[in-house]
């Protein structure tokens, strides 16, 4: 993975946007929600390996804990630790259908307003989700909503794509908002459709969200997804520079596989004066 | 969708904030399916403190599911019959099709192929 060959001619590259798009809701609907529905089976076939930090977080939760996987995709984290029980949610019906067929709890909901009762969950996951929200206010609101559903003492793990990533992709370091292509090789369409129900293929498209297959636009389908790439420290600042600073503590932070991550712990309720 | 999820959900239309009305959502036109899963004692003991037990027994009765006592036993761990019935109702009873209506604002959330749709229209957020 470290020695990636030069991208084939004509391979779609990420496109930097001079600024975040003006209409946040519409941009996310068109360049996040609709795209994930269209690419769901292929995307799912590339998502089966648990990232080590996420795996460790899940293995570290007490047996019998209740978790929320917010933006659960194909449910790849929902069965990692069978001693836990997770409720998954996502925008994409296509991905939820896969999750549900695997026997996991799947709910269609927006990450900004989940519909769960407050203070219920022992932990929550937000893996590769809030970088699809196009304003700082919306990214912060997503974290606030997950903190709301955590019980005091509950933990939230947030993963976002890093601008400084050293893997397959290099991004223009002067910008943070990008359209990132997702490529479905035409010859893989049939295979991924059948593979999506088992969630296992030999496709190597995992850690970095990139197609490794040498494809050209004439033999493949290209979709563009909106991303806000996070700079070092930005994820913690998003939390600590907001009202959330009084509700959570930052328990852990770090960099893993082209992503920044943070673990937040919800503070015990303040005694009323 | 398992009954556990139903017990965790409330109406989240912005103006619908009366806790006496926005929870529990009223189940309508429900199709059920029992799916066997392994019983997890740690999970059940944890969930006892998280679920609204009154809402659970009310909902179970509406669906014709019998066998849950009106109150949680003092020592649930020592009552294997209760633990098993709780497991069956909360974690093995799946709603495959149906609706959840809010008693506060009337919003109806649909459940299709086992997946509840909790998305709201822009004016409801
Ligand atoms: Zn309501």
mmCIF file of C-alpha atoms and ligand atoms in Angstrom:
data_model
loop_
_atom_site.group_PDB
_atom_site.id
_atom_site.type_symbol
_atom_site.label_atom_id
_atom_site.label_comp_id
_atom_site.label_asym_id
_atom_site.label_seq_id
_atom_site.Cartn_x
_atom_site.Cartn_y
_atom_site.Cartn_z
ATOM 1 C CA UNK A 1 0.000 0.000 0.000
ATOM 2 C CA UNK A 2 2.972 2.284 0.557
ATOM 3 C CA UNK A 3 4.336 1.938 -2.950
ATOM 4 C CA UNK A 4 1.384 2.796 -5.080
ATOM 5 C CA UNK A 5 2.013 2.760 -8.800
ATOM 6 C CA UNK A 6 1.368 5.989 -10.652
ATOM 7 C CA UNK A 7 -2.344 6.390 -11.337
ATOM 8 C CA UNK A 8 -3.295 5.239 -14.817
ATOM 9 C CA UNK A 9 -3.979 7.906 -17.352
ATOM 10 C CA UNK A 10 -7.478 9.246 -17.080
ATOM 11 C CA UNK A 11 -8.038 8.003 -13.556
ATOM 12 C CA UNK A 12 -10.323 10.469 -11.793
ATOM 13 C CA UNK A 13 -8.610 12.579 -9.131
ATOM 14 C CA UNK A 14 -10.033 14.527 -6.182
ATOM 15 C CA UNK A 15 -11.078 18.051 -7.074
ATOM 16 C CA UNK A 16 -10.445 20.795 -4.562
ATOM 17 C CA UNK A 17 -13.149 23.364 -4.006
ATOM 18 C CA UNK A 18 -12.082 26.931 -3.330
ATOM 19 C CA UNK A 19 -14.561 27.075 -0.456
ATOM 20 C CA UNK A 20 -17.191 24.934 1.200
ATOM 21 C CA UNK A 21 -20.312 24.774 -0.994
ATOM 22 C CA UNK A 22 -22.926 27.440 -0.291
ATOM 23 C CA UNK A 23 -25.974 25.206 0.187
ATOM 24 C CA UNK A 24 -24.919 22.645 2.807
ATOM 25 C CA UNK A 25 -28.074 20.532 2.843
ATOM 26 C CA UNK A 26 -28.365 20.323 -0.928
ATOM 27 C CA UNK A 27 -24.686 19.561 -1.459
ATOM 28 C CA UNK A 28 -24.807 16.733 1.069
ATOM 29 C CA UNK A 29 -28.012 15.358 -0.438
ATOM 30 C CA UNK A 30 -26.574 15.301 -3.961
ATOM 31 C CA UNK A 31 -22.918 14.507 -3.287
ATOM 32 C CA UNK A 32 -23.215 12.273 -0.226
ATOM 33 C CA UNK A 33 -26.638 10.688 0.314
ATOM 34 C CA UNK A 34 -27.529 10.006 -3.331
ATOM 35 C CA UNK A 35 -24.047 8.794 -4.178
ATOM 36 C CA UNK A 36 -23.930 6.269 -1.342
ATOM 37 C CA UNK A 37 -27.276 4.873 -2.456
ATOM 38 C CA UNK A 38 -25.939 4.480 -5.996
ATOM 39 C CA UNK A 39 -22.624 2.910 -5.016
ATOM 40 C CA UNK A 40 -23.958 0.897 -2.029
ATOM 41 C CA UNK A 41 -23.260 -2.685 -3.247
ATOM 42 C CA UNK A 42 -19.794 -1.877 -4.597
ATOM 43 C CA UNK A 43 -18.917 0.300 -1.596
ATOM 44 C CA UNK A 44 -20.075 -2.458 0.742
ATOM 45 C CA UNK A 45 -17.977 -5.088 -1.029
ATOM 46 C CA UNK A 46 -14.902 -3.011 -0.169
ATOM 47 C CA UNK A 47 -15.802 -2.606 3.510
ATOM 48 C CA UNK A 48 -15.164 -5.687 5.570
ATOM 49 C CA UNK A 49 -11.964 -5.170 7.533
ATOM 50 C CA UNK A 50 -12.196 -3.447 10.914
ATOM 51 C CA UNK A 51 -9.696 -0.657 11.515
ATOM 52 C CA UNK A 52 -7.468 -1.492 14.524
ATOM 53 C CA UNK A 53 -8.366 1.566 16.614
ATOM 54 C CA UNK A 54 -12.084 0.921 16.116
ATOM 55 C CA UNK A 55 -11.620 -2.761 16.870
ATOM 56 C CA UNK A 56 -9.741 -1.929 20.059
ATOM 57 C CA UNK A 57 -12.428 0.570 21.106
ATOM 58 C CA UNK A 58 -15.125 -2.070 20.643
ATOM 59 C CA UNK A 59 -13.151 -4.783 22.429
ATOM 60 C CA UNK A 60 -12.629 -2.346 25.329
ATOM 61 C CA UNK A 61 -16.345 -1.848 26.019
ATOM 62 C CA UNK A 62 -17.866 -3.769 28.930
ATOM 63 C CA UNK A 63 -19.730 -6.954 28.046
ATOM 64 C CA UNK A 64 -23.409 -6.246 27.496
ATOM 65 C CA UNK A 65 -22.887 -2.600 26.516
ATOM 66 C CA UNK A 66 -25.340 -0.885 24.201
ATOM 67 C CA UNK A 67 -23.841 1.125 21.345
ATOM 68 C CA UNK A 68 -24.969 3.345 18.498
ATOM 69 C CA UNK A 69 -23.144 3.071 15.172
ATOM 70 C CA UNK A 70 -24.072 6.376 13.573
ATOM 71 C CA UNK A 71 -23.375 6.103 9.862
ATOM 72 C CA UNK A 72 -23.074 2.335 10.107
ATOM 73 C CA UNK A 73 -22.735 1.767 6.355
ATOM 74 C CA UNK A 74 -22.889 -1.953 5.705
ATOM 75 C CA UNK A 75 -22.656 -2.744 9.421
ATOM 76 C CA UNK A 76 -19.051 -3.886 9.333
ATOM 77 C CA UNK A 77 -18.438 -2.858 12.963
ATOM 78 C CA UNK A 78 -21.706 -4.128 14.381
ATOM 79 C CA UNK A 79 -20.600 -7.718 14.914
ATOM 80 C CA UNK A 80 -16.936 -7.132 15.774
ATOM 81 C CA UNK A 81 -17.543 -7.803 19.487
ATOM 82 C CA UNK A 82 -20.471 -10.207 19.910
ATOM 83 C CA UNK A 83 -20.682 -9.365 23.657
ATOM 84 C CA UNK A 84 -22.033 -5.911 22.717
ATOM 85 C CA UNK A 85 -25.268 -4.858 21.066
ATOM 86 C CA UNK A 86 -25.276 -2.055 18.522
ATOM 87 C CA UNK A 87 -28.055 -0.094 16.886
ATOM 88 C CA UNK A 88 -26.974 1.112 13.453
ATOM 89 C CA UNK A 89 -28.200 4.124 11.539
ATOM 90 C CA UNK A 90 -27.396 5.583 8.147
ATOM 91 C CA UNK A 91 -28.881 7.780 5.431
ATOM 92 C CA UNK A 92 -28.392 5.267 2.633
ATOM 93 C CA UNK A 93 -31.209 2.767 2.186
ATOM 94 C CA UNK A 94 -28.967 0.612 0.010
ATOM 95 C CA UNK A 95 -26.390 0.198 2.785
ATOM 96 C CA UNK A 96 -29.041 -0.264 5.491
ATOM 97 C CA UNK A 97 -30.616 -3.064 3.510
ATOM 98 C CA UNK A 98 -27.268 -4.897 3.522
ATOM 99 C CA UNK A 99 -26.847 -4.281 7.276
ATOM 100 C CA UNK A 100 -30.349 -5.520 7.983
ATOM 101 C CA UNK A 101 -29.875 -8.690 5.937
ATOM 102 C CA UNK A 102 -26.844 -9.485 8.062
ATOM 103 C CA UNK A 103 -29.137 -9.537 11.092
ATOM 104 C CA UNK A 104 -28.043 -6.188 12.548
ATOM 105 C CA UNK A 105 -30.292 -3.350 13.693
ATOM 106 C CA UNK A 106 -30.571 -0.788 10.915
ATOM 107 C CA UNK A 107 -32.423 2.528 11.013
ATOM 108 C CA UNK A 108 -32.660 5.260 8.420
ATOM 109 C CA UNK A 109 -31.831 8.560 10.084
ATOM 110 C CA UNK A 110 -29.903 11.760 9.626
ATOM 111 C CA UNK A 111 -26.772 12.017 11.731
ATOM 112 C CA UNK A 112 -27.874 15.493 12.875
ATOM 113 C CA UNK A 113 -31.122 14.248 14.432
ATOM 114 C CA UNK A 114 -31.239 10.591 15.343
ATOM 115 C CA UNK A 115 -34.536 10.124 17.181
ATOM 116 C CA UNK A 116 -33.088 8.118 20.070
ATOM 117 C CA UNK A 117 -34.002 9.019 23.638
ATOM 118 C CA UNK A 118 -31.264 10.927 25.526
ATOM 119 C CA UNK A 119 -28.662 9.357 27.869
ATOM 120 C CA UNK A 120 -29.257 5.760 26.753
ATOM 121 C CA UNK A 121 -26.101 4.507 25.048
ATOM 122 C CA UNK A 122 -22.904 3.237 26.658
ATOM 123 C CA UNK A 123 -20.904 4.188 23.587
ATOM 124 C CA UNK A 124 -21.261 5.531 20.072
ATOM 125 C CA UNK A 125 -19.261 5.281 16.860
ATOM 126 C CA UNK A 126 -18.965 7.855 14.095
ATOM 127 C CA UNK A 127 -16.620 6.332 11.555
ATOM 128 C CA UNK A 128 -15.974 8.312 8.384
ATOM 129 C CA UNK A 129 -19.202 10.283 8.630
ATOM 130 C CA UNK A 130 -18.869 13.886 9.780
ATOM 131 C CA UNK A 131 -16.306 14.720 7.075
ATOM 132 C CA UNK A 132 -19.297 14.541 4.714
ATOM 133 C CA UNK A 133 -20.921 17.532 6.462
ATOM 134 C CA UNK A 134 -20.071 20.797 4.770
ATOM 135 C CA UNK A 135 -20.028 23.414 7.555
ATOM 136 C CA UNK A 136 -18.309 23.521 10.983
ATOM 137 C CA UNK A 137 -21.706 24.116 12.588
ATOM 138 C CA UNK A 138 -23.124 20.927 11.080
ATOM 139 C CA UNK A 139 -20.048 18.874 11.982
ATOM 140 C CA UNK A 140 -20.333 20.130 15.562
ATOM 141 C CA UNK A 141 -24.092 19.485 15.624
ATOM 142 C CA UNK A 142 -23.469 15.870 14.637
ATOM 143 C CA UNK A 143 -21.103 15.399 17.587
ATOM 144 C CA UNK A 144 -23.599 17.165 19.893
ATOM 145 C CA UNK A 145 -26.366 14.794 18.812
ATOM 146 C CA UNK A 146 -24.233 11.748 19.598
ATOM 147 C CA UNK A 147 -23.209 13.152 22.969
ATOM 148 C CA UNK A 148 -26.899 13.710 23.725
ATOM 149 C CA UNK A 149 -27.726 10.017 23.375
ATOM 150 C CA UNK A 150 -24.739 8.826 25.460
ATOM 151 C CA UNK A 151 -25.171 8.080 29.134
ATOM 152 C CA UNK A 152 -22.890 10.066 31.466
ATOM 153 C CA UNK A 153 -19.529 8.301 31.362
ATOM 154 C CA UNK A 154 -20.297 6.930 27.891
ATOM 155 C CA UNK A 155 -17.694 7.164 25.143
ATOM 156 C CA UNK A 156 -17.818 8.405 21.572
ATOM 157 C CA UNK A 157 -15.235 7.492 18.920
ATOM 158 C CA UNK A 158 -15.076 9.824 15.911
ATOM 159 C CA UNK A 159 -12.985 9.118 12.796
ATOM 160 C CA UNK A 160 -12.533 11.635 9.988
ATOM 161 C CA UNK A 161 -10.363 11.765 6.887
ATOM 162 C CA UNK A 162 -7.091 13.647 7.328
ATOM 163 C CA UNK A 163 -5.885 16.326 4.925
ATOM 164 C CA UNK A 164 -2.300 15.313 5.700
ATOM 165 C CA UNK A 165 -2.817 11.652 4.734
ATOM 166 C CA UNK A 166 0.221 9.789 3.494
ATOM 167 C CA UNK A 167 -1.519 6.833 1.819
ATOM 168 C CA UNK A 168 -2.790 6.427 -1.695
ATOM 169 C CA UNK A 169 -4.062 9.946 -2.072
ATOM 170 C CA UNK A 170 -2.338 13.291 -1.776
ATOM 171 C CA UNK A 171 -4.474 16.362 -1.367
ATOM 172 C CA UNK A 172 -3.740 19.994 -2.122
ATOM 173 C CA UNK A 173 -2.752 21.181 1.375
ATOM 174 C CA UNK A 174 -4.113 24.695 0.795
ATOM 175 C CA UNK A 175 -7.721 23.492 0.585
ATOM 176 C CA UNK A 176 -9.994 21.384 2.770
ATOM 177 C CA UNK A 177 -13.176 20.865 0.772
ATOM 178 C CA UNK A 178 -13.007 18.317 -2.034
ATOM 179 C CA UNK A 179 -15.032 16.279 -4.463
ATOM 180 C CA UNK A 180 -13.544 12.789 -4.261
ATOM 181 C CA UNK A 181 -14.323 10.282 -6.993
ATOM 182 C CA UNK A 182 -15.597 6.784 -6.302
ATOM 183 C CA UNK A 183 -14.916 4.485 -9.230
ATOM 184 C CA UNK A 184 -16.876 1.346 -9.991
ATOM 185 C CA UNK A 185 -15.069 -0.739 -12.613
ATOM 186 C CA UNK A 186 -17.694 -1.996 -15.062
ATOM 187 C CA UNK A 187 -16.413 -5.568 -14.939
ATOM 188 C CA UNK A 188 -16.868 -5.603 -11.162
ATOM 189 C CA UNK A 189 -20.508 -4.586 -11.124
ATOM 190 C CA UNK A 190 -21.849 -8.114 -11.228
ATOM 191 C CA UNK A 191 -19.329 -9.466 -8.724
ATOM 192 C CA UNK A 192 -19.913 -6.757 -6.167
ATOM 193 C CA UNK A 193 -23.668 -7.125 -6.385
ATOM 194 C CA UNK A 194 -23.422 -10.776 -5.460
ATOM 195 C CA UNK A 195 -20.673 -10.174 -2.932
ATOM 196 C CA UNK A 196 -22.609 -7.514 -1.086
ATOM 197 C CA UNK A 197 -24.775 -10.029 0.717
ATOM 198 C CA UNK A 198 -21.800 -11.895 2.134
ATOM 199 C CA UNK A 199 -19.684 -8.806 2.672
ATOM 200 C CA UNK A 200 -16.540 -10.612 1.621
ATOM 201 C CA UNK A 201 -14.583 -10.201 -1.562
ATOM 202 C CA UNK A 202 -10.961 -10.131 -2.490
ATOM 203 C CA UNK A 203 -11.258 -6.498 -3.472
ATOM 204 C CA UNK A 204 -8.416 -4.576 -1.854
ATOM 205 C CA UNK A 205 -10.217 -1.238 -1.719
ATOM 206 C CA UNK A 206 -10.333 -0.664 1.994
ATOM 207 C CA UNK A 207 -8.227 1.573 4.220
ATOM 208 C CA UNK A 208 -7.992 4.526 1.889
ATOM 209 C CA UNK A 209 -11.182 5.189 0.068
ATOM 210 C CA UNK A 210 -9.845 4.730 -3.384
ATOM 211 C CA UNK A 211 -10.197 2.322 -6.244
ATOM 212 C CA UNK A 212 -7.013 0.385 -6.795
ATOM 213 C CA UNK A 213 -8.250 -1.161 -10.014
ATOM 214 C CA UNK A 214 -6.644 0.323 -13.125
ATOM 215 C CA UNK A 215 -9.690 1.701 -14.819
ATOM 216 C CA UNK A 216 -10.512 4.270 -17.400
ATOM 217 C CA UNK A 217 -13.659 6.290 -17.609
ATOM 218 C CA UNK A 218 -14.869 4.406 -20.671
ATOM 219 C CA UNK A 219 -15.070 1.122 -18.746
ATOM 220 C CA UNK A 220 -16.146 2.400 -15.362
ATOM 221 C CA UNK A 221 -18.664 4.490 -13.513
ATOM 222 C CA UNK A 222 -17.438 7.502 -11.568
ATOM 223 C CA UNK A 223 -19.316 9.124 -8.692
ATOM 224 C CA UNK A 224 -18.237 12.192 -6.741
ATOM 225 C CA UNK A 225 -18.566 12.506 -3.011
ATOM 226 C CA UNK A 226 -18.164 15.724 -1.019
ATOM 227 C CA UNK A 227 -15.530 15.647 1.739
ATOM 228 C CA UNK A 228 -14.230 18.147 4.256
ATOM 229 C CA UNK A 229 -10.712 16.958 5.104
ATOM 230 C CA UNK A 230 -9.614 17.663 8.663
ATOM 231 C CA UNK A 231 -6.291 19.238 9.623
ATOM 232 C CA UNK A 232 -4.333 18.053 12.643
ATOM 233 C CA UNK A 233 -6.041 19.296 15.817
ATOM 234 C CA UNK A 234 -9.209 20.425 14.053
ATOM 235 C CA UNK A 235 -11.376 17.607 15.389
ATOM 236 C CA UNK A 236 -10.522 18.379 19.030
ATOM 237 C CA UNK A 237 -10.932 22.111 18.398
ATOM 238 C CA UNK A 238 -14.370 21.534 16.901
ATOM 239 C CA UNK A 239 -15.402 20.091 20.256
ATOM 240 C CA UNK A 240 -13.363 22.200 22.668
ATOM 241 C CA UNK A 241 -14.288 25.534 21.042
ATOM 242 C CA UNK A 242 -17.998 24.799 21.359
ATOM 243 C CA UNK A 243 -20.602 24.309 24.078
ATOM 244 C CA UNK A 244 -19.551 20.639 24.050
ATOM 245 C CA UNK A 245 -16.400 21.489 26.003
ATOM 246 C CA UNK A 246 -18.432 21.500 29.229
ATOM 247 C CA UNK A 247 -20.151 18.200 28.375
ATOM 248 C CA UNK A 248 -17.237 15.981 27.364
ATOM 249 C CA UNK A 249 -13.568 15.349 28.002
ATOM 250 C CA UNK A 250 -11.123 14.315 25.305
ATOM 251 C CA UNK A 251 -9.944 10.881 26.431
ATOM 252 C CA UNK A 252 -7.748 10.010 23.460
ATOM 253 C CA UNK A 253 -6.756 11.444 20.121
ATOM 254 C CA UNK A 254 -4.568 10.288 17.303
ATOM 255 C CA UNK A 255 -3.906 9.454 13.685
ATOM 256 C CA UNK A 256 -4.591 6.090 12.083
ATOM 257 C CA UNK A 257 -4.739 5.004 8.448
ATOM 258 C CA UNK A 258 -5.187 8.426 6.850
ATOM 259 C CA UNK A 259 -7.646 9.506 9.535
ATOM 260 C CA UNK A 260 -7.683 11.731 12.590
ATOM 261 C CA UNK A 261 -9.666 10.293 15.470
ATOM 262 C CA UNK A 262 -10.804 11.303 18.917
ATOM 263 C CA UNK A 263 -12.436 9.487 21.826
ATOM 264 C CA UNK A 264 -14.742 11.712 23.892
ATOM 265 C CA UNK A 265 -16.173 10.798 27.295
ATOM 266 C CA UNK A 266 -19.445 12.352 28.402
ATOM 267 C CA UNK A 267 -19.054 14.030 31.792
ATOM 268 C CA UNK A 268 -21.157 12.946 34.735
ATOM 269 C CA UNK A 269 -24.171 15.223 35.196
ATOM 270 C CA UNK A 270 -23.390 18.474 37.011
ATOM 271 C CA UNK A 271 -25.025 18.850 40.396
ATOM 272 C CA UNK A 272 -27.761 21.449 40.173
ATOM 273 C CA UNK A 273 -26.956 24.499 42.341
ATOM 274 C CA UNK B 1 -36.408 -3.662 13.765
ATOM 275 C CA UNK B 2 -36.347 -5.149 17.255
ATOM 276 C CA UNK B 3 -38.633 -3.965 20.054
ATOM 277 C CA UNK B 4 -35.505 -2.723 21.849
ATOM 278 C CA UNK B 5 -35.085 -0.103 19.129
ATOM 279 C CA UNK B 6 -38.733 0.934 19.459
ATOM 280 C CA UNK B 7 -38.142 1.493 23.191
ATOM 281 C CA UNK B 8 -35.104 3.680 22.433
ATOM 282 C CA UNK B 9 -36.938 5.918 19.946
ATOM 283 C CA UNK B 10 -38.993 9.034 20.519
ATOM 284 C CA UNK B 11 -40.606 11.484 18.142
ATOM 285 C CA UNK B 12 -37.936 14.025 17.218
ATOM 286 C CA UNK B 13 -39.949 16.587 15.306
ATOM 287 C CA UNK B 14 -38.531 19.838 16.618
ATOM 288 C CA UNK B 15 -41.681 21.255 18.166
ATOM 289 C CA UNK B 16 -42.718 17.902 19.638
ATOM 290 C CA UNK B 17 -41.059 18.125 23.045
ATOM 291 C CA UNK B 18 -43.672 16.877 25.534
ATOM 292 C CA UNK B 19 -42.082 13.715 27.009
ATOM 293 C CA UNK B 20 -45.513 12.433 28.034
ATOM 294 C CA UNK B 21 -46.573 12.363 24.376
ATOM 295 C CA UNK B 22 -43.508 11.916 22.160
ATOM 296 C CA UNK B 23 -42.716 8.508 23.714
ATOM 297 C CA UNK B 24 -43.486 5.697 23.176
ATOM 298 C CA UNK B 25 -44.461 5.841 19.523
ATOM 299 C CA UNK B 26 -47.729 4.027 18.837
ATOM 300 C CA UNK B 27 -47.294 0.910 16.722
ATOM 301 C CA UNK B 28 -49.822 0.422 13.913
ATOM 302 C CA UNK B 29 -50.401 -2.159 11.143
ATOM 303 C CA UNK B 30 -47.525 -4.215 12.485
ATOM 304 C CA UNK B 31 -46.122 -7.431 11.014
ATOM 305 C CA UNK B 32 -43.915 -9.380 13.409
ATOM 306 C CA UNK B 33 -41.242 -11.991 12.978
ATOM 307 C CA UNK B 34 -39.414 -13.941 15.695
ATOM 308 C CA UNK B 35 -35.696 -14.319 15.000
ATOM 309 C CA UNK B 36 -33.739 -16.520 17.372
ATOM 310 C CA UNK B 37 -30.564 -15.013 18.824
ATOM 311 C CA UNK B 38 -28.229 -16.020 21.622
ATOM 312 C CA UNK B 39 -29.182 -14.807 25.098
ATOM 313 C CA UNK B 40 -26.641 -12.432 26.648
ATOM 314 C CA UNK B 41 -27.131 -12.017 30.400
ATOM 315 C CA UNK B 42 -24.823 -9.000 30.687
ATOM 316 C CA UNK B 43 -26.773 -7.273 27.936
ATOM 317 C CA UNK B 44 -30.156 -7.991 29.519
ATOM 318 C CA UNK B 45 -29.038 -6.752 32.945
ATOM 319 C CA UNK B 46 -27.707 -3.591 31.308
ATOM 320 C CA UNK B 47 -30.852 -3.063 29.242
ATOM 321 C CA UNK B 48 -33.084 -3.378 32.307
ATOM 322 C CA UNK B 49 -31.662 -0.009 33.377
ATOM 323 C CA UNK B 50 -32.074 1.552 29.952
ATOM 324 C CA UNK B 51 -35.485 0.522 28.710
ATOM 325 C CA UNK B 52 -38.667 2.199 29.875
ATOM 326 C CA UNK B 53 -40.247 -0.939 31.303
ATOM 327 C CA UNK B 54 -43.798 0.463 31.444
ATOM 328 C CA UNK B 55 -43.609 1.409 27.777
ATOM 329 C CA UNK B 56 -42.260 -2.037 26.993
ATOM 330 C CA UNK B 57 -45.058 -3.954 28.750
ATOM 331 C CA UNK B 58 -47.700 -1.660 27.229
ATOM 332 C CA UNK B 59 -46.283 -2.161 23.754
ATOM 333 C CA UNK B 60 -45.926 -5.912 24.260
ATOM 334 C CA UNK B 61 -49.559 -6.163 25.368
ATOM 335 C CA UNK B 62 -50.710 -4.196 22.313
ATOM 336 C CA UNK B 63 -48.861 -6.676 20.105
ATOM 337 C CA UNK B 64 -50.357 -9.641 21.929
ATOM 338 C CA UNK B 65 -47.035 -10.676 23.469
ATOM 339 C CA UNK B 66 -47.715 -12.162 26.876
ATOM 340 C CA UNK B 67 -45.526 -13.325 29.749
ATOM 341 C CA UNK B 68 -43.793 -10.148 30.922
ATOM 342 C CA UNK B 69 -44.631 -9.275 34.561
ATOM 343 C CA UNK B 70 -45.968 -5.789 35.310
ATOM 344 C CA UNK B 71 -42.807 -4.916 37.211
ATOM 345 C CA UNK B 72 -39.172 -5.963 36.919
ATOM 346 C CA UNK B 73 -38.411 -8.687 39.505
ATOM 347 C CA UNK B 74 -36.263 -7.560 42.446
ATOM 348 C CA UNK B 75 -33.486 -9.952 41.481
ATOM 349 C CA UNK B 76 -33.896 -10.488 37.733
ATOM 350 C CA UNK B 77 -30.738 -12.578 37.508
ATOM 351 C CA UNK B 78 -32.310 -15.161 39.798
ATOM 352 C CA UNK B 79 -35.374 -15.405 37.565
ATOM 353 C CA UNK B 80 -34.323 -17.216 34.388
ATOM 354 C CA UNK B 81 -37.888 -17.353 33.064
ATOM 355 C CA UNK B 82 -38.094 -13.566 33.222
ATOM 356 C CA UNK B 83 -34.673 -13.123 31.622
ATOM 357 C CA UNK B 84 -35.579 -15.423 28.752
ATOM 358 C CA UNK B 85 -38.942 -13.752 28.155
ATOM 359 C CA UNK B 86 -37.295 -10.310 28.260
ATOM 360 C CA UNK B 87 -34.740 -11.524 25.719
ATOM 361 C CA UNK B 88 -37.469 -12.890 23.458
ATOM 362 C CA UNK B 89 -39.530 -9.704 23.584
ATOM 363 C CA UNK B 90 -36.726 -7.123 23.369
ATOM 364 C CA UNK B 91 -34.224 -8.823 21.098
ATOM 365 C CA UNK B 92 -35.971 -11.592 19.179
ATOM 366 C CA UNK B 93 -39.227 -9.850 18.269
ATOM 367 C CA UNK B 94 -38.713 -8.026 14.986
ATOM 368 C CA UNK B 95 -41.111 -5.629 13.314
ATOM 369 C CA UNK B 96 -40.841 -6.229 9.577
ATOM 370 C CA UNK B 97 -43.557 -3.837 8.372
ATOM 371 C CA UNK B 98 -45.658 -1.187 10.027
ATOM 372 C CA UNK B 99 -45.941 2.343 11.313
ATOM 373 C CA UNK B 100 -45.055 4.290 14.443
ATOM 374 C CA UNK B 101 -47.338 7.249 15.157
ATOM 375 C CA UNK B 102 -46.563 10.081 17.561
ATOM 376 C CA UNK B 103 -49.296 10.850 20.086
ATOM 377 C CA UNK B 104 -48.003 14.417 20.363
ATOM 378 C CA UNK B 105 -47.822 15.724 16.816
ATOM 379 C CA UNK B 106 -49.275 12.887 14.754
ATOM 380 C CA UNK B 107 -46.103 12.296 12.753
ATOM 381 C CA UNK B 108 -46.036 8.786 11.302
ATOM 382 C CA UNK B 109 -42.718 6.956 10.915
ATOM 383 C CA UNK B 110 -42.848 3.951 8.612
ATOM 384 C CA UNK B 111 -41.064 0.626 9.025
ATOM 385 C CA UNK B 112 -40.311 -1.112 5.736
ATOM 386 C CA UNK B 113 -38.530 -4.452 5.357
ATOM 387 C CA UNK B 114 -37.472 -4.238 8.995
ATOM 388 C CA UNK B 115 -35.929 -0.757 8.687
ATOM 389 C CA UNK B 116 -37.584 2.237 10.389
ATOM 390 C CA UNK B 117 -37.431 5.541 8.575
ATOM 391 C CA UNK B 118 -36.697 8.304 11.102
ATOM 392 C CA UNK B 119 -35.892 10.963 8.495
ATOM 393 C CA UNK B 120 -37.803 14.212 8.904
ATOM 394 C CA UNK B 121 -38.819 16.855 6.389
ATOM 395 C CA UNK B 122 -36.820 20.077 6.504
ATOM 396 C CA UNK B 123 -39.622 22.030 8.225
ATOM 397 C CA UNK B 124 -39.769 19.428 11.036
ATOM 398 C CA UNK B 125 -36.092 19.719 12.022
HETATM 399 ZN ZN1 LIG C 1 -44.261 14.074 17.574
#
